[in-house]
Structure formats: C-alpha cells, structure tokens
Coordinates of N, CA and C in Angstrom, one line a residue:
X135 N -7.3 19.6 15.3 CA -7.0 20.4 14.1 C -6.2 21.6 14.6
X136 N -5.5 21.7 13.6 CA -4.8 23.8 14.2 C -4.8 24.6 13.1
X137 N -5.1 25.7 14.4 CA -5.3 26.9 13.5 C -4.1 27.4 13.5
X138 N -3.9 29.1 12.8 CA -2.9 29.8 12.7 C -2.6 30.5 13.8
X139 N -3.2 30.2 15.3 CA -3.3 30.7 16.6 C -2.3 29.9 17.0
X140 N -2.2 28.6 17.2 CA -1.3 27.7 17.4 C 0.3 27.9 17.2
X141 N 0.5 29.1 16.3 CA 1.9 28.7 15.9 C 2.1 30.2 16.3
X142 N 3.9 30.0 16.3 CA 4.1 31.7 16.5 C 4.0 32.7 15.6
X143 N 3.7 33.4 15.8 CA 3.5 34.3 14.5 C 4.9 34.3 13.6
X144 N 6.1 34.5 14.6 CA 7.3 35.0 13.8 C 7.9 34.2 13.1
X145 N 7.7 32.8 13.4 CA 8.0 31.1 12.6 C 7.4 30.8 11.9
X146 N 5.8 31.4 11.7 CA 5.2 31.1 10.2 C 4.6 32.4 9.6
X147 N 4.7 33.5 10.2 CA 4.1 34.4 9.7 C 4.8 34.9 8.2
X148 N 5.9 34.9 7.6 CA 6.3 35.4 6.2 C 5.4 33.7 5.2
X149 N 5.7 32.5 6.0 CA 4.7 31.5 5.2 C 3.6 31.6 4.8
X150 N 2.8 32.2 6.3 CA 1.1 32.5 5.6 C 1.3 33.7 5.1
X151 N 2.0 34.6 5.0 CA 2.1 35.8 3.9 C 2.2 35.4 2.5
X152 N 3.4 34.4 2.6 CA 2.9 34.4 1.0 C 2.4 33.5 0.4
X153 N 1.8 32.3 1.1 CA 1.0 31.2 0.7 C -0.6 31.7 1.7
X154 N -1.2 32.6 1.7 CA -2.3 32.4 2.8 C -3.8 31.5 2.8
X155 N -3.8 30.6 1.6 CA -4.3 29.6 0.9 C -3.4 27.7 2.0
X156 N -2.5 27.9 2.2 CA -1.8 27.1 3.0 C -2.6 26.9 4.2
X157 N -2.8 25.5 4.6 CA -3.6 25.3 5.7 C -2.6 25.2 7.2
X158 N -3.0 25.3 7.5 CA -2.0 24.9 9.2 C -1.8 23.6 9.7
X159 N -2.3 22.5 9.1 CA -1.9 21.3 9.6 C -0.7 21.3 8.7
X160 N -0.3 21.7 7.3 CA 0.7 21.2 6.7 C 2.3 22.3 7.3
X161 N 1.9 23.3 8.1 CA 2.8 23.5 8.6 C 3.3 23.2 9.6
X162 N 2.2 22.7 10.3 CA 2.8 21.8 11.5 C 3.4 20.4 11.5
X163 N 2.9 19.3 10.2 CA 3.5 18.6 9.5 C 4.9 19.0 9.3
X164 N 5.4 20.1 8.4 CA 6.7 20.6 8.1 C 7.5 21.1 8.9
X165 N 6.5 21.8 9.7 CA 8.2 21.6 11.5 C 7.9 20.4 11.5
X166 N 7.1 19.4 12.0 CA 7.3 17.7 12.6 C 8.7 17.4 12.1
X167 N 8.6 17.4 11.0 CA 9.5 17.4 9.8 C 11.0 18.1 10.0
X168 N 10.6 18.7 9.9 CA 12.4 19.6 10.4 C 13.1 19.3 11.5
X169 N 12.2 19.3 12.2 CA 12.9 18.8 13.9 C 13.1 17.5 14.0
X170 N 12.2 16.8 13.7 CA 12.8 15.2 13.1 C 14.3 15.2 12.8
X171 N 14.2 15.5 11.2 CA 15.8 15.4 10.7 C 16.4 16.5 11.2
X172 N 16.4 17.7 11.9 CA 17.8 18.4 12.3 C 17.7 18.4 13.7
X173 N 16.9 17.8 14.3 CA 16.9 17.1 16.0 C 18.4 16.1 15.4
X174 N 18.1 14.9 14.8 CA 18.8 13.8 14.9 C 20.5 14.3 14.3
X175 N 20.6 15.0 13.1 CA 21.4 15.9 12.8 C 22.3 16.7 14.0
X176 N 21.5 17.2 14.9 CA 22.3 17.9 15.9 C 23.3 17.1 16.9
X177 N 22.1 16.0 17.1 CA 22.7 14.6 17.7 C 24.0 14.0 17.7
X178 N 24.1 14.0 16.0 CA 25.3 13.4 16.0 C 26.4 14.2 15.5
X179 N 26.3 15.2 15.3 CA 27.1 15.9 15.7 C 27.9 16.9 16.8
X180 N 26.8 16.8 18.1 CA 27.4 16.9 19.3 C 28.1 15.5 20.2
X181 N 28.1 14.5 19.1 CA 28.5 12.7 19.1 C 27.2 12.3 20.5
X182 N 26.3 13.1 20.6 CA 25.0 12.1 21.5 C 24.7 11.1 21.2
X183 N 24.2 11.3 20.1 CA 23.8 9.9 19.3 C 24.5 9.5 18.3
X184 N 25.8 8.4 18.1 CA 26.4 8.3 17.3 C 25.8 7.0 16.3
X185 N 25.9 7.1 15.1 CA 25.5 6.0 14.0 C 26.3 4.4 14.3
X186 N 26.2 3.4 14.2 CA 26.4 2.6 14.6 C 26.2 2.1 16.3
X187 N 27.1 0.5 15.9 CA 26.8 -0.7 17.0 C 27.1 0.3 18.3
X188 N 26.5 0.2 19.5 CA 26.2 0.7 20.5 C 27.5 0.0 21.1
X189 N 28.7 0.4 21.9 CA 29.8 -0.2 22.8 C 29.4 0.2 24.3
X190 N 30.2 -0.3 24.5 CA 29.7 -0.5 26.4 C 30.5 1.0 27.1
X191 N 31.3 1.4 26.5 CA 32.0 2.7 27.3 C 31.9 3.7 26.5
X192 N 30.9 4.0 25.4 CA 30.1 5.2 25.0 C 31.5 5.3 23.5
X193 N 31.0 6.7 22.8 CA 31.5 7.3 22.0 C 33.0 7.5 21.8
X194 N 32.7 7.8 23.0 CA 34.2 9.0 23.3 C 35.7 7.7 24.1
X195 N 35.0 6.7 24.5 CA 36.3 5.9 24.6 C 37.4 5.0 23.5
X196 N 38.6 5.6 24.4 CA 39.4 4.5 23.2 C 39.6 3.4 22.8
X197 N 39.3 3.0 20.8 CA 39.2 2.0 20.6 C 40.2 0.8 21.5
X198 N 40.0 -0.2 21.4 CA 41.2 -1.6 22.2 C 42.0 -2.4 20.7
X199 N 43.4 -2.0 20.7 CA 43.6 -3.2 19.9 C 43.2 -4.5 20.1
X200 N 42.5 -4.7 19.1 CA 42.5 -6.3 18.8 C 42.4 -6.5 17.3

C-alpha cells in the first residue's frame, strides 16, 4: 500500500491540497499512467521506438527501391 510519504511532496503536493480525501494508491495509479503514455510518446518521437514492421537497418536507413 502507499502512503503520501512515498511520493514527492512537489509532484503531488497541490493534488493532496486540493483533493485531501484522495487516497495515494490512485495517484500512483495516475503517474503509472502518465509515464506509460508520455514514456512511449517520447519514444517515438525521438524515432527510438518507431510504429510499425520492425526492418533490419533500423529507422533512420534509406528506404530501397523496389
């Protein structure tokens, strides 16, 4: 279980200000959450992880006519 010790103050402290009825697993739930989708977001926009079929010489090489 987590308490409100667990987190940093400065990343959820205006949350439990104005929700102080909020429990702390649902904010740790909602970063899981964040970082999930703007982890994979960051991804493919620095082309690390690009969307689609996986090629053998990465992202960044040039397509081959065929």
């Amino acid at each position: 279980m987590y308490d409100w010790t667990d987190f940093d103050p400065t990343l959820v402290g205006p949350a439990h200000a104005r929700s102080p009825d909020l429990p702390p697993p649902t904010v740790a739930l909602a970063h899981r959450i964040w970082g999930r989708l703007h982890g994979s977001v960051s991804l493919e926009i620095y082309a690390t992880c690009v969307p689609g079929p996986p090629t053998r010489a990465g992202p960044t090489a040039p397509k081959s006519p065929t």
